């Protein structure tokens, strides 16, 4: 596998982009006349949100076509209660918290974050892979190493691999949280709300490389909403938008794969097997949405001893959202960041109120950093 | 304010670093030489003009591909002098060493500092050492200071940059930050990404021998985006940067894409940004490219009238967006 196949400069070629934009204008005009008005495509994944903003693409979209950010940024969808759980773990005497950098600045309901816990003496370390946390546990047998496991089907198999490795090595001082969410049930949550105005989904390339295409079929069949799995280069995104427009025009919604160079229809069976061995489907707490049945992953019975919350006796609690924050509505595609009164004023990346501003892949951070 | 504490992000080189300096130190030390907050202070000395600067270095690990903390400590200070058009006269070096630090490693760092200073044509003429208990420092911290002579008639300043001026960068961006991150976290990124740490006084002289250069900046922490925002703030203009003109080595670009980093915000230790009149740009560029540290120099954009003083990136696909100063730290993403 060569990286060039994924990120060659061709994927940012100006002439190809210009021709894709011309085609988009023609298709959008036709699609608008078919569908009778505003088209709202939702990019479910935070990496897409960032890629759209970073490439300055918003200005190239024709009038009447809008990209909404969905509930696909791992930090953003993690509930306030689960964040409080992580902070409680950071206060366990002698524990080492190993986390992805993105989680460092998310505030709990008491106003603290992992940064401030570290200032107060907690041992919090940023790792690049959950496997690093397992190595840390092996290297420091006298310390309890707790990995902060959050994310979707992209991250869950990697954490599953780390847990399986710790189990194999007989490590008693490694544990993890399992605040994992599943993308297909999230789409169902959005679509089952009759007031949703979603005309098509740009589906996440990373997640789809694990789960494949089959889990999305219900979106096209039951809800009749077009779906395209997309890569992350600017031309991937432009091509995916055009494919969505073509589906709107034809009136035959289906699940298409623009990112076929990375996403096989069957996904990654090895990753799925490992994920299903270590974790099992359970209710998940979504930011601003609350607890929804069977929308997440928790530890399976066979691996329950690696559940950090259980090991340290920390209860799973609900906690209220920050006041005035529109993150919840933004995650549901019902508002855009500039609609929030806090945006850019009380809430900025260095002093974030809501998680969509905290996360480097959050919708608010993307709008703030790259402008409209 | 009472419960306010210093955050790691205050040291990132971006907006918060600037706020910290303005809120605490500029207020306390207030004087005209400090006020412009440029890479070096300009101090009159009899009939001559001196440039004076200091910087402290904290890097883990202390050795990484392409350089080490010693080379960076010498180059950083030489470069802060060079961008004010000063010729370095003398450097100092102060070491805070953690108990248990290997003696041979310390020797290697000193040798590396001597070589970097020799390359810049300057000597380390004074120094200081302190040893602290194990755990009170991370290996070794190095402070260097430097004094340089600004030749008569030379007055480079970000506030003299004019609308229409060209923006030149001296070579590939983001190598240093990615090389250190790769070594620190044993990421195993391939492609031979090395720190670019280098003394740039000869390169700066080469550019300055051509007329029309109005300002130069050392592009370090906070990256090119932060430098451009600072210059826009000082001269009251905006900047337009062409994404497709920005030199970034393919291996570094791939590493950044993988880690979710924007190369425009990643640190360099051997790159200049030069602001010169559009008419002078071809000659300045040619002079820079003839120097070993400027072979990949490129005109990347221009200064424009803009009351909002914003830096805009004209993207490769024909879009455009703003480029703000670095906000907080750059942290790798989850997926």
XYZ file of C-alpha atoms in Angstrom:
707
model
C 0.000 0.000 0.000
C 1.584 3.275 -1.022
C 0.659 6.558 0.553
C 0.692 8.170 -2.892
C -2.435 6.329 -3.843
C -4.160 8.128 -0.980
C -2.625 11.584 -0.958
C -1.076 12.283 -4.360
C -1.082 15.986 -5.386
C -3.499 14.906 -8.117
C -6.206 14.848 -5.444
C -5.737 18.605 -5.139
C -5.338 19.400 -8.849
C -6.760 22.814 -9.661
C -7.978 22.028 -13.201
C -9.708 18.827 -12.080
C -11.256 20.698 -9.150
C -12.503 23.460 -11.449
C -14.165 20.943 -13.737
C -15.744 19.153 -10.745
C -17.084 22.496 -9.487
C -18.571 23.339 -12.913
C -20.289 19.962 -12.951
C -21.505 20.541 -9.395
C -23.130 23.834 -10.404
C -25.013 22.185 -13.251
C -26.054 19.183 -11.130
C -27.083 21.349 -8.164
C -29.343 23.461 -10.378
C -31.029 20.338 -11.715
C -31.234 18.668 -8.297
C -32.764 21.799 -6.750
C -35.459 21.879 -9.399
C -36.245 18.190 -8.698
C -36.196 18.379 -4.917
C -37.735 21.831 -4.737
C -35.264 23.946 -2.835
C -32.402 23.846 -0.366
C -30.163 20.761 -0.417
C -28.552 19.774 2.883
C -25.839 17.159 2.670
C -24.377 16.049 5.962
C -20.734 15.089 6.372
C -20.881 12.718 9.314
C -17.174 12.671 10.039
C -15.046 15.338 11.727
C -12.156 14.696 9.367
C -14.441 15.655 6.482
C -15.516 18.785 8.347
C -11.877 19.813 8.684
C -10.995 18.878 5.104
C -13.894 20.961 3.731
C -12.880 23.963 5.822
C -9.118 23.627 5.242
C -9.461 23.458 1.475
C -11.528 26.644 1.414
C -14.213 24.684 -0.401
C -17.296 26.240 1.155
C -16.959 29.206 -1.216
C -17.054 26.860 -4.189
C -20.401 25.257 -3.295
C -23.302 26.577 -5.379
C -26.082 28.540 -3.688
C -28.763 26.249 -2.385
C -26.289 23.488 -1.500
C -25.145 23.341 2.110
C -22.856 20.931 3.940
C -23.912 20.281 7.539
C -21.606 18.725 10.118
C -22.964 15.615 11.765
C -22.323 13.665 14.960
C -19.022 12.158 13.822
C -16.340 13.887 15.843
C -15.330 11.503 18.652
C -14.676 14.195 21.246
C -17.855 16.092 20.364
C -20.265 13.221 20.893
C -18.750 12.093 24.194
C -21.268 13.000 26.888
C -20.561 15.373 29.743
C -21.112 12.467 32.149
C -18.498 10.319 30.400
C -16.005 13.219 30.500
C -16.669 13.479 34.248
C -15.905 9.749 34.437
C -12.519 10.303 32.754
C -11.697 13.130 35.170
C -12.664 10.934 38.124
C -10.261 8.282 36.812
C -7.509 10.923 36.559
C -7.983 11.562 40.273
C -7.371 7.895 41.203
C -4.182 7.963 43.317
C -1.175 6.520 41.490
C -2.984 6.103 38.177
C -1.519 7.078 34.813
C -4.054 8.379 32.293
C -3.042 7.707 28.690
C -5.094 9.631 26.150
C -5.252 10.923 22.623
C -4.335 14.622 22.595
C -7.826 15.659 21.528
C -9.285 14.730 24.914
C -6.959 16.966 26.946
C -9.055 20.123 26.776
C -12.622 18.856 27.130
C -14.050 20.336 30.304
C -16.060 18.274 32.759
C -19.118 19.673 34.480
C -16.888 21.059 37.255
C -14.937 23.165 34.739
C -11.768 21.046 34.928
C -10.083 19.230 32.039
C -7.209 16.734 31.824
C -4.755 19.628 31.423
C -5.853 21.130 34.717
C -5.826 17.681 36.356
C -2.189 17.368 35.255
C -1.378 20.784 36.725
C -2.891 19.548 39.983
C -0.606 16.545 40.019
C -2.414 13.812 38.058
C -0.168 11.808 35.750
C -1.722 12.389 32.319
C 0.180 11.405 29.187
C -0.671 11.951 25.526
C -0.169 8.818 23.429
C -0.523 8.281 19.714
C -1.863 4.748 19.925
C -3.581 2.672 22.627
C -0.791 0.129 22.107
C 1.613 2.728 23.577
C -0.503 2.655 26.731
C -0.124 -1.142 26.931
C 3.668 -0.757 26.588
C 3.560 1.848 29.327
C 1.707 -0.578 31.595
C 4.267 -3.296 30.870
C 7.129 -0.889 31.602
C 5.635 0.428 34.852
C 4.085 -2.582 36.589
C 3.568 -0.710 39.857
C 1.249 1.859 38.223
C -2.326 1.473 37.000
C -2.424 2.674 33.371
C -5.870 3.772 32.161
C -6.487 4.443 28.492
C -9.232 6.903 27.557
C -11.146 4.943 24.945
C -13.582 7.129 22.964
C -14.503 7.221 19.298
C -16.251 5.224 16.608
C -15.662 2.015 14.682
C -12.306 3.449 13.558
C -10.815 3.615 17.032
C -12.648 0.722 18.690
C -10.729 -2.067 16.863
C -7.387 -0.463 17.770
C -8.388 -0.264 21.427
C -9.668 -3.841 21.140
C -6.231 -4.864 19.865
C -4.581 -3.112 22.808
C -6.912 -4.802 25.320
C -6.354 -8.200 23.687
C -2.593 -7.661 23.863
C -2.794 -6.705 27.548
C -4.903 -9.827 28.180
C -2.388 -12.021 26.383
C 0.497 -10.503 28.338
C -1.438 -11.012 31.584
C -1.207 -7.306 32.481
C -3.255 -6.557 35.577
C -2.409 -2.862 35.577
C -3.974 -1.909 32.234
C -7.560 -0.837 31.731
C -9.566 1.397 29.412
C -12.814 3.232 29.171
C -15.157 2.097 26.420
C -17.187 5.154 25.464
C -17.499 3.973 21.877
C -20.270 5.017 19.529
C -21.538 3.382 16.357
C -22.104 5.350 13.151
C -25.060 3.491 11.557
C -27.298 3.836 14.655
C -26.308 7.516 14.800
C -27.648 7.946 11.268
C -30.845 6.201 12.308
C -31.163 8.595 15.261
C -30.933 11.579 12.909
C -33.332 10.154 10.333
C -35.980 9.001 12.798
C -36.509 12.649 13.759
C -39.271 13.721 11.347
C -38.061 17.336 11.353
C -34.656 16.421 9.894
C -33.841 18.111 6.597
C -31.024 15.847 5.418
C -30.920 15.319 1.643
C -27.869 13.045 1.610
C -25.015 11.657 3.698
C -21.312 11.918 2.951
C -20.218 8.865 4.910
C -16.899 8.573 6.778
C -14.059 6.894 4.874
C -12.182 5.672 7.950
C -15.157 4.095 9.709
C -16.347 2.537 6.449
C -12.946 0.939 5.836
C -13.747 -1.101 8.974
C -17.504 -1.725 8.697
C -17.896 -1.762 4.894
C -21.044 -0.661 3.042
C -23.735 -3.106 4.170
C -24.544 -1.406 7.530
C -25.654 1.739 5.641
C -28.119 0.078 3.257
C -31.094 0.867 5.513
C -30.475 4.592 4.990
C -31.098 4.336 1.259
C -33.780 1.613 1.475
C -35.831 2.559 4.509
C -35.318 6.338 4.588
C -34.640 6.870 0.866
C -31.666 9.143 1.565
C -28.627 9.015 -0.787
C -25.289 7.893 0.697
C -21.725 8.175 -0.597
C -18.652 6.950 1.293
C -15.970 9.569 0.651
C -12.214 9.958 0.983
C -10.611 13.009 2.555
C -8.772 14.775 -0.264
C -10.504 17.822 -1.785
C -11.291 16.012 -5.039
C -12.734 13.047 -3.117
C -15.160 15.410 -1.440
C -16.119 17.254 -4.630
C -16.649 13.924 -6.403
C -18.774 12.602 -3.520
C -20.971 15.718 -3.563
C -21.510 15.240 -7.297
C -22.420 11.587 -6.747
C -24.954 12.624 -4.084
C -26.416 15.204 -6.479
C -26.724 12.560 -9.190
C -28.634 10.311 -6.777
C -30.977 13.170 -5.869
C -31.614 13.806 -9.575
C -32.189 10.149 -10.439
C -34.481 9.684 -7.450
C -32.843 6.298 -6.770
C -30.995 6.507 -3.451
C -28.231 3.945 -2.887
C -24.943 3.502 -1.019
C -22.036 4.377 -3.291
C -18.323 4.097 -2.565
C -16.245 7.026 -3.814
C -13.329 5.938 -1.574
C -13.015 2.469 -3.089
C -9.229 2.761 -3.029
C -9.431 2.314 0.764
C -12.923 0.975 1.479
C -13.768 -2.564 0.332
C -17.490 -3.350 0.346
C -16.997 -5.919 3.094
C -14.897 -3.627 5.295
C -12.131 -5.135 7.391
C -13.270 -8.555 8.683
C -10.214 -9.003 10.941
C -10.814 -5.659 12.678
C -14.536 -6.397 13.034
C -13.843 -9.809 14.560
C -11.466 -8.372 17.157
C -13.868 -5.512 17.948
C -16.779 -7.943 18.464
C -14.666 -10.186 20.656
C -13.546 -7.465 23.075
C -16.632 -5.252 22.960
C -20.353 -5.791 22.682
C -23.200 -3.509 21.660
C -24.757 -1.529 24.490
C -26.523 1.768 25.210
C -24.372 4.851 24.712
C -24.565 8.344 26.185
C -24.478 10.919 23.405
C -23.689 14.548 24.034
C -26.891 16.578 23.997
C -28.949 13.572 22.910
C -28.736 11.397 25.969
C -28.690 7.626 26.401
C -29.772 5.763 23.275
C -30.342 2.028 23.196
C -27.787 -0.109 21.352
C -25.875 2.779 19.813
C -22.471 2.124 21.339
C -19.948 -0.448 22.446
C -18.938 -1.517 25.940
C -16.692 -4.332 27.164
C -17.872 -7.842 26.414
C -18.253 -10.217 29.348
C -14.964 -11.938 28.501
C -13.038 -8.665 28.797
C -15.089 -6.924 31.487
C -12.088 -6.946 33.833
C -10.434 -4.298 31.614
C -13.275 -1.814 32.159
C -11.625 1.102 33.971
C -14.886 2.474 35.406
C -15.704 -0.895 36.972
C -12.154 -1.478 38.219
C -12.057 1.827 40.074
C -15.719 1.873 41.092
C -16.686 4.992 39.176
C -20.417 5.224 38.411
C -21.690 6.182 34.947
C -23.673 9.344 35.496
C -25.485 11.869 33.366
C -24.450 15.531 33.645
C -25.967 18.710 32.194
C -24.535 20.415 29.103
C -22.749 23.770 29.383
C -25.264 26.650 29.434
C -25.965 28.486 26.173
C -23.896 26.006 24.153
C -25.434 24.905 20.838
C -23.149 21.866 20.342
C -26.095 19.494 20.631
C -28.086 21.198 17.844
C -24.946 21.500 15.732
C -24.250 17.755 16.064
C -27.778 17.064 14.844
C -27.337 19.339 11.819
C -30.007 21.728 13.154
C -27.682 24.679 13.643
C -24.378 25.917 12.287
C -21.567 27.233 14.489
C -22.149 30.964 13.770
C -25.758 30.493 14.966
C -24.397 30.039 18.511
C -24.225 33.174 20.653
C -21.053 31.929 22.338
C -19.209 31.208 19.057
C -15.987 33.204 18.707
C -16.833 35.283 21.798
C -17.174 33.329 25.044
C -16.143 30.169 23.176
C -12.812 29.973 21.279
C -10.334 27.102 20.831
C -8.147 28.341 23.691
C -11.126 28.842 25.979
C -13.715 26.433 24.685
C -17.154 26.038 26.231
C -18.454 23.172 24.098
C -16.725 20.119 22.662
C -17.290 21.157 19.033
C -14.833 23.995 19.717
C -12.473 21.852 21.826
C -11.911 19.099 19.327
C -9.519 19.853 16.495
C -12.095 18.145 14.275
C -15.165 19.799 15.711
C -17.461 21.876 13.528
C -17.019 25.022 15.640
C -13.212 24.702 15.639
C -13.271 24.303 11.846
C -15.450 27.403 11.358
C -13.366 29.390 13.838
C -9.993 28.377 12.469
C -10.707 28.594 8.761
C -13.540 31.115 8.576
C -16.507 30.943 6.258
C -7.437 36.208 37.560
C -6.545 35.007 41.054
C -6.865 31.313 40.157
C -5.340 31.775 36.736
C -2.299 29.604 36.053
C 0.233 29.237 33.266
C -0.894 26.608 30.762
C 1.299 24.553 28.445
C -0.380 26.367 25.551
C 1.199 29.603 26.839
C 4.475 28.144 25.595
C 3.273 27.067 22.160
C 4.544 30.161 20.373
C 1.062 31.138 19.212
C -1.517 33.654 20.356
C -1.440 32.634 24.029
C 2.377 32.969 24.212
C 2.009 36.493 22.941
C -0.746 37.229 25.446
C 1.431 35.961 28.303
C 4.332 38.172 27.237
C 2.110 41.207 26.811
C 0.142 40.714 30.013
C 3.010 39.933 32.345
C 6.404 40.874 30.947
C 5.749 43.772 28.612
C 3.778 45.369 31.421
C 6.544 44.795 33.967
C 9.586 45.656 31.838
C 8.017 48.304 29.560
C 10.665 50.087 27.443
C 11.000 51.179 23.820
C 13.596 48.537 22.799
C 11.359 45.695 24.041
C 8.057 47.112 22.812
C 8.131 45.947 19.156
C 8.496 42.294 20.384
C 10.541 41.307 17.341
C 13.108 38.520 17.150
C 15.891 40.775 18.528
C 15.857 44.058 20.391
C 17.670 46.956 18.713
C 19.892 48.861 21.145
C 22.005 51.953 20.360
C 25.651 51.702 21.515
C 27.684 54.833 20.966
C 27.515 55.445 17.237
C 26.677 51.837 16.442
C 23.462 49.820 16.622
C 23.399 46.447 18.341
C 20.890 43.626 18.084
C 20.424 41.671 21.328
C 18.376 38.515 21.888
C 17.924 35.530 24.186
C 16.066 32.246 23.990
C 15.726 29.101 26.122
C 15.557 25.602 24.698
C 13.603 22.652 26.021
C 13.401 19.647 23.687
C 12.677 15.968 24.320
C 14.586 13.983 23.181
C 17.742 16.092 23.225
C 19.047 14.372 20.096
C 16.842 13.789 17.031
C 17.400 13.262 13.301
C 19.212 16.228 11.766
C 20.133 18.110 14.946
C 20.120 18.221 18.739
C 19.160 20.726 21.435
C 22.675 22.257 21.304
C 22.578 22.998 17.580
C 19.057 24.378 17.875
C 20.095 26.615 20.810
C 22.935 28.183 18.815
C 21.049 28.446 15.521
C 17.930 29.911 17.115
C 19.830 32.801 18.648
C 22.021 33.386 15.577
C 18.844 33.479 13.452
C 17.086 35.936 15.759
C 20.054 38.275 15.214
C 20.271 37.553 11.486
C 16.663 38.522 10.725
C 17.330 42.013 12.087
C 20.206 42.219 9.606
C 22.789 41.904 12.403
C 26.154 40.162 12.137
C 26.613 37.990 15.245
C 29.439 39.183 17.540
C 29.268 36.823 20.513
C 26.994 34.252 22.185
C 26.448 33.093 25.762
C 25.224 29.692 26.869
C 23.572 28.706 30.162
C 22.846 25.088 31.105
C 20.368 23.749 33.659
C 21.293 20.088 33.982
C 19.333 17.352 35.737
C 21.319 15.187 38.124
C 22.223 11.916 36.387
C 22.485 13.386 32.897
C 25.086 11.373 30.918
C 28.425 13.183 30.730
C 29.245 11.928 27.224
C 25.888 13.185 25.924
C 26.602 16.595 27.455
C 29.987 16.521 25.708
C 28.316 15.697 22.395
C 25.865 18.592 22.804
C 28.749 21.001 23.566
C 30.602 19.787 20.455
C 27.475 20.283 18.374
C 27.117 23.836 19.731
C 30.761 24.600 18.858
C 30.285 23.363 15.293
C 27.057 25.351 14.788
C 28.719 28.498 16.193
C 31.775 27.977 13.966
C 29.482 27.638 10.963
C 27.851 30.949 11.891
C 31.283 32.542 12.407
C 30.724 33.386 16.066
C 32.057 32.135 19.434
C 30.355 31.219 22.683
C 32.262 33.592 24.942
C 30.529 33.206 28.294
C 28.355 30.670 30.023
C 26.853 29.274 33.191
C 25.932 25.860 34.568
C 23.468 24.810 37.247
C 22.736 21.241 38.292
C 19.312 20.447 39.772
C 18.046 17.361 41.605
C 16.739 14.434 39.599
C 13.165 15.147 38.535
C 13.501 18.942 38.773
C 14.390 19.306 35.096
C 13.981 17.179 31.974
C 17.569 16.221 31.066
C 19.028 19.552 30.093
C 17.648 23.013 29.437
C 19.839 25.440 27.500
C 19.605 29.217 27.338
C 21.583 31.192 24.799
C 21.876 34.926 24.282
C 23.524 36.728 21.427
C 24.662 40.176 20.505
C 25.176 41.343 16.935
C 26.144 44.472 15.059
C 23.641 46.004 12.643
C 25.553 47.656 9.756
C 24.777 51.345 9.308
C 21.839 52.170 7.092
C 20.099 48.886 7.737
C 16.696 49.044 9.451
C 14.546 45.973 8.979
C 11.154 45.995 10.640
C 7.832 44.252 10.192
C 6.179 47.686 10.385
C 7.943 48.795 7.155
C 6.291 46.112 5.007
C 4.150 47.642 2.195
C 1.104 46.527 0.197
C 2.216 44.654 -2.907
C 5.392 43.319 -1.240
C 6.344 39.735 -2.000
C 6.544 37.062 0.720
C 9.451 34.640 0.279
C 10.136 31.581 2.425
C 13.637 30.125 2.368
C 12.748 26.441 1.985
C 10.632 23.439 2.999
C 8.439 24.000 6.043
C 7.594 21.851 9.080
C 10.538 19.409 8.951
C 11.872 20.277 12.417
C 8.605 19.892 14.305
C 7.717 16.628 12.576
C 11.251 15.190 13.056
C 11.145 15.924 16.801
C 7.606 14.564 17.182
C 8.605 11.431 15.286
C 11.642 10.885 17.544
C 9.829 11.799 20.768
C 6.931 9.436 20.246
C 8.779 6.785 18.259
C 6.129 7.115 15.561
C 8.278 5.265 13.053
C 7.413 7.682 10.243
C 9.701 6.990 7.312
C 10.988 9.228 4.547
C 14.092 10.491 6.374
C 12.427 13.575 7.862
C 15.191 15.616 9.547
C 15.294 18.796 11.584
C 16.250 21.792 9.450
C 18.160 23.524 12.289
C 20.775 25.753 10.644
C 22.435 29.133 11.173
C 20.904 31.486 8.617
C 23.101 34.588 8.984
C 24.909 33.981 5.670
C 21.593 33.336 3.879
C 20.150 36.537 5.371
C 23.245 38.480 4.265
C 22.851 37.084 0.739
C 19.248 38.345 0.620
C 20.176 41.710 2.129
C 22.887 42.366 -0.457
C 19.985 42.938 -2.870
C 17.999 46.147 -2.396
C 14.313 46.072 -1.552
C 14.206 43.797 1.523
C 11.998 45.438 4.158
C 11.709 42.779 6.862
C 12.773 39.252 7.701
C 11.388 36.838 10.269
C 12.712 33.632 11.759
C 9.928 31.029 11.294
C 10.031 28.933 14.492
C 7.324 27.807 16.929
C 3.847 28.672 15.714
C 5.014 28.205 12.122
C 4.602 30.422 9.072
C 0.950 31.151 9.867
C 1.867 32.765 13.187
C 4.745 34.801 11.684
C 2.478 36.122 8.915
C -0.193 37.137 11.412
C 2.398 38.953 13.524
C 3.748 40.826 10.500
C 0.208 41.737 9.364
C -0.500 43.035 12.858
C 2.658 45.173 12.815
C 2.294 46.694 9.324
C -1.505 46.971 9.191
C -1.861 44.920 6.002
C -3.228 41.518 5.038
C -1.422 38.675 3.299
C -2.488 36.330 0.500
C -0.616 33.042 0.367
C -0.779 30.541 -2.511
C -1.120 27.044 -1.083
C 0.362 25.472 -4.208
C 3.522 27.637 -3.903
C 4.303 26.597 -0.314
C 7.378 24.353 -0.159
C 6.686 21.271 1.991
C 8.688 18.064 1.433
C 6.422 15.149 0.364
C 7.399 12.939 3.351
C 6.643 15.796 5.766
C 3.336 16.587 4.056
C 2.290 12.948 4.387
C 3.330 12.805 8.048
C 1.321 15.958 8.776
C -1.738 14.581 6.982
C -1.465 11.363 8.987
C -1.153 13.143 12.335
C -3.723 15.840 11.600
C -1.130 18.630 11.802
C -1.125 21.708 9.588
C 2.449 22.307 8.330
C 1.769 26.050 8.433
C 1.730 25.846 12.252
C 4.580 23.370 12.777
C 7.953 24.632 14.079
C 11.045 25.196 11.952
C 14.583 26.002 13.152
C 16.230 26.947 9.869
C 13.760 28.949 7.816
C 13.342 32.634 7.058
C 10.370 34.614 5.811
C 11.553 37.561 3.717
C 9.313 40.521 2.866
C 10.580 42.572 -0.091
C 9.219 44.811 -2.830
C 7.657 42.898 -5.726
C 10.229 44.390 -8.097
C 13.118 43.135 -5.957
C 11.657 39.641 -5.467
C 13.288 37.867 -8.454
C 16.800 39.078 -7.528
C 16.332 38.349 -3.804
C 14.981 34.894 -4.610
C 17.937 34.190 -6.905
C 20.426 35.281 -4.240
C 18.716 33.076 -1.639
C 18.592 30.049 -3.924
C 22.324 30.277 -4.542
C 22.899 29.651 -0.800
C 22.924 26.096 0.587
C 20.120 26.798 3.088
C 17.948 28.573 0.508
C 17.913 26.161 -2.434
C 14.142 25.573 -2.147
C 13.281 29.232 -1.490
C 10.020 30.321 -3.105
C 7.766 33.349 -3.448
C 4.643 32.145 -1.636
C 2.414 35.189 -1.681
C 1.975 38.922 -1.360
C 0.950 41.593 1.105
C -2.409 43.242 0.388
C -4.502 46.092 1.742
C -6.942 44.622 4.272
C -8.348 46.568 7.221
C -8.893 43.259 9.068
C -5.173 42.448 8.713
C -6.028 38.849 7.908
C -3.846 36.179 6.366
C -5.727 34.364 3.600
C -4.727 31.085 2.044
C -5.662 30.700 -1.631
C -6.079 26.934 -1.683
C -4.744 24.568 -4.329
C -8.241 23.721 -5.551
C -9.158 27.379 -6.065
C -10.920 28.057 -2.754
C -9.792 30.418 -0.034
C -9.848 30.633 3.750
C -8.230 32.463 6.639
C -5.084 31.344 8.452
C -5.185 32.472 12.081
C -2.357 32.476 14.619
C -1.739 29.171 16.349
C -4.464 28.680 18.973
C -3.297 26.542 21.860
C -1.058 23.570 21.200
C -1.135 21.421 18.074
C -2.352 18.056 19.303
C -2.550 14.877 17.265
C -6.096 13.774 16.560
C -7.992 10.609 17.445
C -8.816 9.261 13.975
